[in-house]
Short mmCIF file of C-alpha atoms in Angstrom, two decimals:
data_model
loop_
_atom_site.label_atom_id
_atom_site.label_comp_id
_atom_site.label_asym_id
_atom_site.label_seq_id
_atom_site.Cartn_x
_atom_site.Cartn_y
_atom_site.Cartn_z
CA UNK C 1 -193.39 -54.38 22.26
CA UNK C 2 -189.96 -52.65 22.92
CA UNK C 3 -189.27 -51.31 25.59
CA UNK C 4 -186.39 -48.36 25.53
CA UNK C 5 -185.05 -47.12 28.94
CA UNK C 6 -182.51 -43.78 28.68
CA UNK C 7 -180.01 -43.58 30.94
CA UNK C 8 -179.04 -39.82 31.70
CA UNK C 9 -177.03 -38.02 34.39
CA UNK C 10 -174.30 -35.35 34.64
CA UNK C 11 -170.85 -36.13 33.84
CA UNK C 12 -168.96 -38.78 35.65
CA UNK C 13 -171.53 -39.72 37.76
CA UNK C 14 -171.34 -43.86 36.65
CA UNK C 15 -174.01 -43.45 34.29
CA UNK C 16 -170.65 -46.03 31.72
CA UNK C 17 -169.84 -48.49 34.04
CA UNK C 18 -173.74 -48.78 34.62
CA UNK C 19 -173.96 -49.58 30.99
CA UNK C 20 -171.02 -51.19 30.31
CA UNK C 21 -172.00 -53.92 33.13
CA UNK C 22 -175.24 -54.28 31.05
CA UNK C 23 -173.54 -54.37 27.85
CA UNK C 24 -171.37 -57.28 29.33
CA UNK C 25 -174.75 -58.89 30.03
CA UNK C 26 -175.31 -58.69 26.44
CA UNK C 27 -173.15 -60.76 25.49
CA UNK C 28 -174.76 -63.85 26.27
CA UNK C 29 -177.96 -62.50 24.18
CA UNK C 30 -176.12 -61.99 20.95
CA UNK C 31 -175.52 -65.17 20.02
CA UNK C 32 -179.00 -66.56 21.36
CA UNK C 33 -180.49 -63.82 19.50
CA UNK C 34 -180.03 -62.63 16.03
CA UNK C 35 -182.41 -60.84 15.06
CA UNK C 36 -181.42 -58.24 17.58
CA UNK C 37 -179.89 -55.06 16.12
CA UNK C 38 -177.44 -53.86 18.80
CA UNK C 39 -175.96 -50.34 18.26
CA UNK C 40 -172.79 -49.38 19.72
CA UNK C 41 -174.75 -46.94 22.40
CA UNK C 42 -177.57 -49.19 23.10
CA UNK C 43 -177.71 -52.90 25.40
CA UNK C 44 -180.18 -55.56 24.74
CA UNK C 45 -180.61 -57.29 28.36
CA UNK C 46 -183.33 -59.95 29.40
CA UNK C 47 -185.58 -59.36 31.79
CA UNK C 48 -184.47 -61.98 34.80
CA UNK C 49 -187.60 -64.78 34.43
CA UNK C 50 -186.98 -68.23 36.29
CA UNK C 51 -190.21 -69.71 35.00
CA UNK C 52 -189.09 -69.80 31.49
CA UNK C 53 -186.08 -72.86 32.80
CA UNK C 54 -188.95 -74.22 34.16
CA UNK C 55 -191.25 -74.85 31.26
CA UNK C 56 -188.37 -75.33 29.48
CA UNK C 57 -187.50 -78.26 31.22
CA UNK C 58 -191.43 -79.28 31.19
CA UNK C 59 -191.54 -78.95 27.29
CA UNK C 60 -188.10 -79.74 26.29
CA UNK C 61 -187.58 -76.79 25.01
CA UNK C 62 -185.01 -76.24 22.11
CA UNK C 63 -184.06 -72.47 23.69
CA UNK C 64 -185.66 -70.29 25.78
CA UNK C 65 -186.57 -66.54 24.62
CA UNK C 66 -186.89 -64.32 27.60
CA UNK C 67 -188.35 -60.37 27.26
CA UNK C 68 -186.03 -58.16 26.49
CA UNK C 69 -185.26 -54.09 27.64
CA UNK C 70 -182.73 -52.07 25.86
CA UNK C 71 -180.68 -49.46 27.93
CA UNK C 72 -179.92 -46.34 25.89
CA UNK C 73 -176.49 -44.83 26.58
CA UNK C 74 -177.51 -41.26 26.48
CA UNK C 75 -174.36 -38.66 27.07
CA UNK C 76 -173.79 -36.78 29.66
CA UNK C 77 -175.95 -33.91 30.05
CA UNK C 78 -174.86 -30.10 31.61
CA UNK C 79 -176.41 -27.34 32.74
CA UNK C 80 -177.57 -25.13 29.78
CA UNK C 81 -178.20 -28.17 27.51
CA UNK C 82 -181.51 -26.86 26.95
CA UNK C 83 -180.21 -23.66 24.97
CA UNK C 84 -177.25 -25.73 23.23
CA UNK C 85 -174.42 -26.44 25.72
CA UNK C 86 -172.73 -29.52 25.99
CA UNK C 87 -174.43 -32.41 22.96
CA UNK C 88 -177.27 -29.95 23.29
CA UNK C 89 -180.54 -30.69 21.34
CA UNK C 90 -178.70 -34.41 20.10
CA UNK C 91 -178.97 -35.05 24.15
CA UNK C 92 -182.30 -34.22 24.30
CA UNK C 93 -183.64 -35.89 21.23
CA UNK C 94 -182.35 -39.06 22.35
CA UNK C 95 -184.09 -39.13 25.91
CA UNK C 96 -187.61 -38.04 23.36
CA UNK C 97 -186.95 -41.19 21.43
CA UNK C 98 -187.15 -43.75 25.35
CA UNK C 99 -189.92 -45.07 27.04
CA UNK C 100 -188.51 -44.47 30.84
CA UNK C 101 -186.14 -42.17 31.75
CA UNK C 102 -183.23 -43.49 34.31
CA UNK C 103 -181.55 -41.02 35.99
CA UNK C 104 -178.30 -41.86 37.60
CA UNK C 105 -177.28 -39.55 40.52
CA UNK C 106 -173.64 -39.74 42.15
CA UNK C 107 -173.98 -40.90 46.19
CA UNK C 108 -170.30 -41.71 46.49
CA UNK C 109 -166.86 -40.28 47.78
CA UNK C 110 -163.72 -40.98 45.35
CA UNK C 111 -161.26 -38.63 45.38
CA UNK C 112 -159.75 -40.05 41.98
CA UNK C 113 -163.08 -39.29 40.05
CA UNK C 114 -163.43 -35.77 39.22
CA UNK C 115 -166.86 -34.63 39.62
CA UNK C 116 -167.64 -32.63 36.62
CA UNK C 117 -170.43 -30.85 37.89
CA UNK C 118 -171.28 -33.03 40.32
CA UNK C 119 -172.56 -31.23 43.87
CA UNK C 120 -174.84 -33.75 45.45
CA UNK C 121 -177.76 -36.21 44.67
CA UNK C 122 -180.65 -33.99 44.77
CA UNK C 123 -178.72 -30.85 43.13
CA UNK C 124 -177.60 -32.96 39.94
CA UNK C 125 -181.24 -34.16 39.91
CA UNK C 126 -182.46 -30.86 39.82
CA UNK C 127 -179.90 -29.80 37.19
CA UNK C 128 -181.18 -32.06 34.54
CA UNK C 129 -184.67 -31.65 35.81
CA UNK C 130 -184.78 -28.71 35.28
CA UNK C 131 -183.17 -29.18 31.43
CA UNK C 132 -185.75 -31.60 30.80
CA UNK C 133 -188.36 -28.89 31.11
CA UNK C 134 -186.94 -25.81 29.68
CA UNK C 135 -186.96 -28.04 26.61
CA UNK C 136 -190.75 -29.00 27.18
CA UNK C 137 -191.41 -25.22 27.58
CA UNK C 138 -189.60 -24.33 24.39
CA UNK C 139 -192.07 -27.19 22.86
CA UNK C 140 -195.44 -25.85 24.80
CA UNK C 141 -194.44 -22.57 23.63
CA UNK C 142 -194.08 -23.37 19.87
CA UNK C 143 -197.89 -24.74 20.27
CA UNK C 144 -198.58 -22.13 21.45
CA UNK C 145 -198.50 -20.25 17.96
CA UNK C 146 -199.49 -23.33 16.06
CA UNK C 147 -202.04 -22.91 13.68
CA UNK C 148 -203.54 -26.28 14.96
CA UNK C 149 -203.63 -24.12 18.19
CA UNK C 150 -205.50 -21.79 16.58
CA UNK C 151 -207.57 -23.31 15.23
CA UNK C 152 -211.62 -23.24 15.78
CA UNK C 153 -212.83 -26.32 17.48
CA UNK C 154 -209.30 -26.81 19.58
CA UNK C 155 -210.23 -25.73 23.11
CA UNK C 156 -209.66 -28.02 25.18
CA UNK C 157 -206.16 -28.89 23.32
CA UNK C 158 -205.45 -25.07 23.86
CA UNK C 159 -206.38 -25.30 27.99
CA UNK C 160 -204.09 -27.87 28.14
CA UNK C 161 -201.32 -26.14 26.96
CA UNK C 162 -202.38 -23.06 28.53
CA UNK C 163 -201.98 -25.61 31.73
CA UNK C 164 -198.77 -27.20 30.66
CA UNK C 165 -197.51 -23.86 30.18
CA UNK C 166 -198.13 -22.17 33.10
CA UNK C 167 -196.79 -25.70 34.85
CA UNK C 168 -193.29 -25.53 33.35
CA UNK C 169 -192.55 -22.00 34.11
CA UNK C 170 -193.52 -22.82 37.89
CA UNK C 171 -190.95 -25.61 37.51
CA UNK C 172 -192.97 -28.64 37.50
CA UNK C 173 -192.64 -31.27 35.33
CA UNK C 174 -195.10 -32.62 32.58
CA UNK C 175 -196.08 -35.75 34.81
CA UNK C 176 -197.19 -33.49 37.56
CA UNK C 177 -199.61 -31.41 35.56
CA UNK C 178 -200.46 -33.75 33.48
CA UNK C 179 -203.21 -35.89 35.99
CA UNK C 180 -205.77 -36.50 33.96
CA UNK C 181 -206.09 -39.23 31.28
CA UNK C 182 -207.76 -37.03 29.33
CA UNK C 183 -205.26 -34.32 30.02
CA UNK C 184 -201.72 -36.63 29.15
CA UNK C 185 -203.91 -38.16 25.67
CA UNK C 186 -204.53 -34.17 24.27
CA UNK C 187 -200.67 -33.51 25.29
CA UNK C 188 -199.33 -37.22 23.43
CA UNK C 189 -198.35 -35.40 20.18
CA UNK C 190 -196.02 -32.92 22.13
CA UNK C 191 -193.64 -35.89 23.09
CA UNK C 192 -192.75 -34.04 26.13
CA UNK C 193 -189.76 -35.07 27.54
CA UNK C 194 -190.88 -34.67 31.47
CA UNK C 195 -194.10 -36.63 31.07
CA UNK C 196 -192.00 -39.84 30.71
CA UNK C 197 -191.94 -42.12 33.63
CA UNK C 198 -189.00 -42.09 35.64
CA UNK C 199 -186.67 -43.89 37.62
CA UNK C 200 -183.97 -42.80 39.95
CA UNK C 201 -180.86 -44.44 40.60
CA UNK C 202 -178.31 -43.68 43.33
CA UNK C 203 -174.98 -44.66 42.21
CA UNK C 204 -173.53 -45.51 45.96
CA UNK C 205 -170.38 -46.80 47.31
CA UNK C 206 -170.22 -51.02 47.66
CA UNK C 207 -170.20 -50.81 51.19
CA UNK C 208 -173.29 -48.78 51.61
CA UNK C 209 -176.10 -50.43 53.61
CA UNK C 210 -178.92 -49.57 50.98
CA UNK C 211 -177.63 -51.92 48.72
CA UNK C 212 -178.89 -54.39 51.35
CA UNK C 213 -182.52 -53.14 50.50
CA UNK C 214 -185.23 -51.82 48.86
CA UNK C 215 -185.94 -47.90 49.83
CA UNK C 216 -189.13 -46.83 48.36
CA UNK C 217 -189.16 -45.49 44.75
CA UNK C 218 -186.02 -45.27 44.50
CA UNK C 219 -182.80 -47.66 43.84
CA UNK C 220 -179.58 -47.56 45.66
CA UNK C 221 -176.97 -49.26 43.06
CA UNK C 222 -172.85 -49.70 42.94
CA UNK C 223 -172.11 -49.33 39.17
CA UNK C 224 -168.33 -51.00 40.60
CA UNK C 225 -170.25 -53.79 41.86
CA UNK C 226 -172.44 -54.52 39.13
CA UNK C 227 -169.60 -54.28 36.79
CA UNK C 228 -168.03 -56.46 39.05
CA UNK C 229 -170.81 -59.46 38.93
CA UNK C 230 -171.04 -59.08 35.24
CA UNK C 231 -167.36 -60.27 34.68
CA UNK C 232 -168.12 -63.06 36.73
CA UNK C 233 -170.05 -66.67 36.13
CA UNK C 234 -173.19 -67.01 37.93
CA UNK C 235 -171.49 -69.49 40.79
CA UNK C 236 -169.49 -67.08 41.71
CA UNK C 237 -171.75 -64.11 41.27
CA UNK C 238 -173.54 -65.66 44.05
CA UNK C 239 -171.10 -65.63 46.25
CA UNK C 240 -170.31 -62.46 45.47
CA UNK C 241 -173.86 -61.59 46.41
CA UNK C 242 -173.56 -63.28 49.28
CA UNK C 243 -170.54 -61.95 50.48
CA UNK C 244 -171.69 -58.55 50.26
CA UNK C 245 -174.70 -59.66 51.96
CA UNK C 246 -177.09 -59.10 48.61
CA UNK C 247 -179.61 -60.97 47.59
CA UNK C 248 -180.61 -59.85 44.26
CA UNK C 249 -178.10 -58.04 41.67
CA UNK C 250 -178.92 -54.21 41.23
CA UNK C 251 -178.86 -54.75 37.87
CA UNK C 252 -181.29 -57.11 37.89
CA UNK C 253 -183.44 -54.82 39.87
CA UNK C 254 -183.09 -52.21 37.51
CA UNK C 255 -184.28 -54.07 34.90
CA UNK C 256 -187.59 -55.35 36.84
CA UNK C 257 -188.38 -51.53 37.51
CA UNK C 258 -187.68 -51.01 33.75
CA UNK C 259 -190.45 -53.20 33.21
CA UNK C 260 -193.05 -52.74 35.93
CA UNK C 261 -192.52 -49.07 35.57
CA UNK C 262 -194.45 -48.80 32.49
CA UNK C 263 -197.06 -51.06 33.81
CA UNK C 264 -195.19 -54.09 31.57
CA UNK C 265 -196.20 -58.09 31.87
CA UNK C 266 -195.24 -60.73 30.03
CA UNK C 267 -197.97 -64.05 28.94
CA UNK C 268 -195.68 -67.07 28.36
CA UNK C 269 -195.69 -70.10 25.51
CA UNK C 270 -193.95 -73.14 25.55
CA UNK C 271 -193.26 -75.85 23.32
CA UNK C 272 -190.34 -78.25 21.71
CA UNK C 273 -189.20 -75.58 20.00
CA UNK C 274 -189.29 -72.71 22.58
CA UNK C 275 -190.10 -71.22 25.61
CA UNK C 276 -190.94 -67.26 25.47
CA UNK C 277 -191.94 -64.46 27.26
CA UNK C 278 -194.26 -62.09 25.24
CA UNK C 279 -194.28 -58.29 26.50
CA UNK C 280 -197.88 -57.11 26.67
CA UNK C 281 -199.53 -53.97 28.90
CA UNK C 282 -201.44 -54.66 31.69
CA UNK C 283 -205.23 -55.25 31.16
CA UNK C 284 -204.30 -56.27 26.82
CA UNK C 285 -206.95 -58.23 25.61
CA UNK C 286 -206.38 -62.23 24.17
CA UNK C 287 -206.57 -60.86 20.67
CA UNK C 288 -204.09 -57.90 20.69
CA UNK C 289 -201.59 -60.31 22.70
CA UNK C 290 -202.10 -62.76 20.02
CA UNK C 291 -200.86 -59.87 17.55
CA UNK C 292 -197.75 -59.53 19.28
CA UNK C 293 -196.54 -62.77 18.12
CA UNK C 294 -198.04 -62.05 14.36
CA UNK C 295 -200.33 -59.94 13.69
CA UNK C 296 -202.34 -61.87 11.22
CA UNK C 297 -203.21 -63.69 14.75
CA UNK C 298 -205.17 -60.52 16.40
CA UNK C 299 -207.27 -60.86 13.14
CA UNK C 300 -208.03 -64.02 12.87
CA UNK C 301 -208.43 -64.92 16.22
CA UNK C 302 -210.73 -67.03 17.58
CA UNK C 303 -209.93 -67.85 21.13
CA UNK C 304 -206.54 -68.63 23.85
CA UNK C 305 -206.29 -72.11 25.56
CA UNK C 306 -205.17 -70.41 29.39
CA UNK C 307 -203.70 -72.48 32.42
CA UNK C 308 -202.34 -70.48 35.01
CA UNK C 309 -198.50 -70.93 35.41
CA UNK C 310 -198.57 -72.73 38.58
CA UNK C 311 -201.57 -74.95 37.66
CA UNK C 312 -199.09 -75.84 34.49
CA UNK C 313 -196.28 -76.41 35.97
CA UNK C 314 -197.71 -78.50 39.15
CA UNK C 315 -199.64 -80.37 36.27
CA UNK C 316 -196.25 -80.98 34.62
CA UNK C 317 -197.73 -79.82 31.05
CA UNK C 318 -200.76 -79.07 28.36
CA UNK C 319 -202.28 -82.49 28.10
CA UNK C 320 -201.79 -83.32 32.04
CA UNK C 321 -203.21 -79.57 32.73
CA UNK C 322 -206.06 -80.59 30.35
CA UNK C 323 -206.48 -83.82 32.38
CA UNK C 324 -207.13 -81.70 35.54
CA UNK C 325 -209.52 -79.89 34.56
CA UNK C 326 -207.12 -76.92 34.54
CA UNK C 327 -207.00 -75.50 30.98
CA UNK C 328 -210.00 -72.56 30.07
CA UNK C 329 -210.47 -71.19 26.83
CA UNK C 330 -211.08 -67.75 26.44
CA UNK C 331 -212.40 -65.90 23.93
CA UNK C 332 -212.43 -61.65 22.34
CA UNK C 333 -212.53 -59.94 25.63
CA UNK C 334 -210.69 -61.62 28.39
CA UNK C 335 -207.71 -59.58 29.90
CA UNK C 336 -204.50 -61.40 29.82
CA UNK C 337 -202.58 -61.68 33.24
CA UNK C 338 -198.96 -61.98 34.27
CA UNK C 339 -197.84 -65.57 33.89
CA UNK C 340 -200.85 -66.87 31.83
CA UNK C 341 -199.04 -70.04 29.69
CA UNK C 342 -201.36 -69.92 26.38
CA UNK C 343 -201.70 -71.65 23.30
CA UNK C 344 -203.77 -68.87 20.74
CA UNK C 345 -206.49 -70.53 18.65
CA UNK C 346 -206.31 -68.66 14.76
CA UNK C 347 -208.94 -69.54 11.89
CA UNK C 348 -207.80 -69.56 8.27
#
């Protein structure tokens, strides 16, 4: 499962600085993960997970393979994009291809950086949201005129489309209109931009006190600080964060937020070859989790050998955990938990 996060915002709000910091994080991944195809506008960044190093030490693994997130740098949006202004439709098409929208808003003063249409964070947010709503309204209008909606037996779909038409015209995003799971499912094939999960990131000055603690659902990050941190080695980066009074880098917080926003978790595998994190949706059952490793594993699933991460580490490995009665065998109805250390039993 690949998670794609689209970075959006008005021009000159700090998107490129933030993305370049992500790209610097990526450089170490390029050598270690030759399977990753890196496009010019995509940065593949690992999900921070200290558990993998611990498992690797226990199993004497040859390599560590963390879960990853793809960040897509989408060109700056301007008012009127829904009708073709700026990069217009190209911009909006790129957003359609991501799972989560990360909107960056400028919340600092710098006379040397031209605002390029940016006024204040909330106004800027409103500009982007309005363009996305207008594009969704265009999509819904096409749906209203489609043969599928007019066909007999499509009353439920028509009711959802009508609800979207009314709500979008009131300036509401689809995520606020489609509260019901049934409605969400009926609207899924419309691929609405404002139905996507979103993360708001306020790009603040390096001295801003909001960097030093969580502030509700939004994230406060200094793109300038992240750019500086990404060029330092681990020891120097920790010393710099301590100097600033920051416990965790903004990019780490951002990556974790993106990973969790869709309800994703990791199960872990470990052995001499590698210790690895595998991404699944919360609630995924064992056979489907096995299928993430290899599609044949889901079809040939027999059972899963599972140990809680803490118990596995305390015991010191599979054999020791089994000797202490901490390993259990789970069947097809087992829902995977974050941090499950697993070996799948697969039939021939």
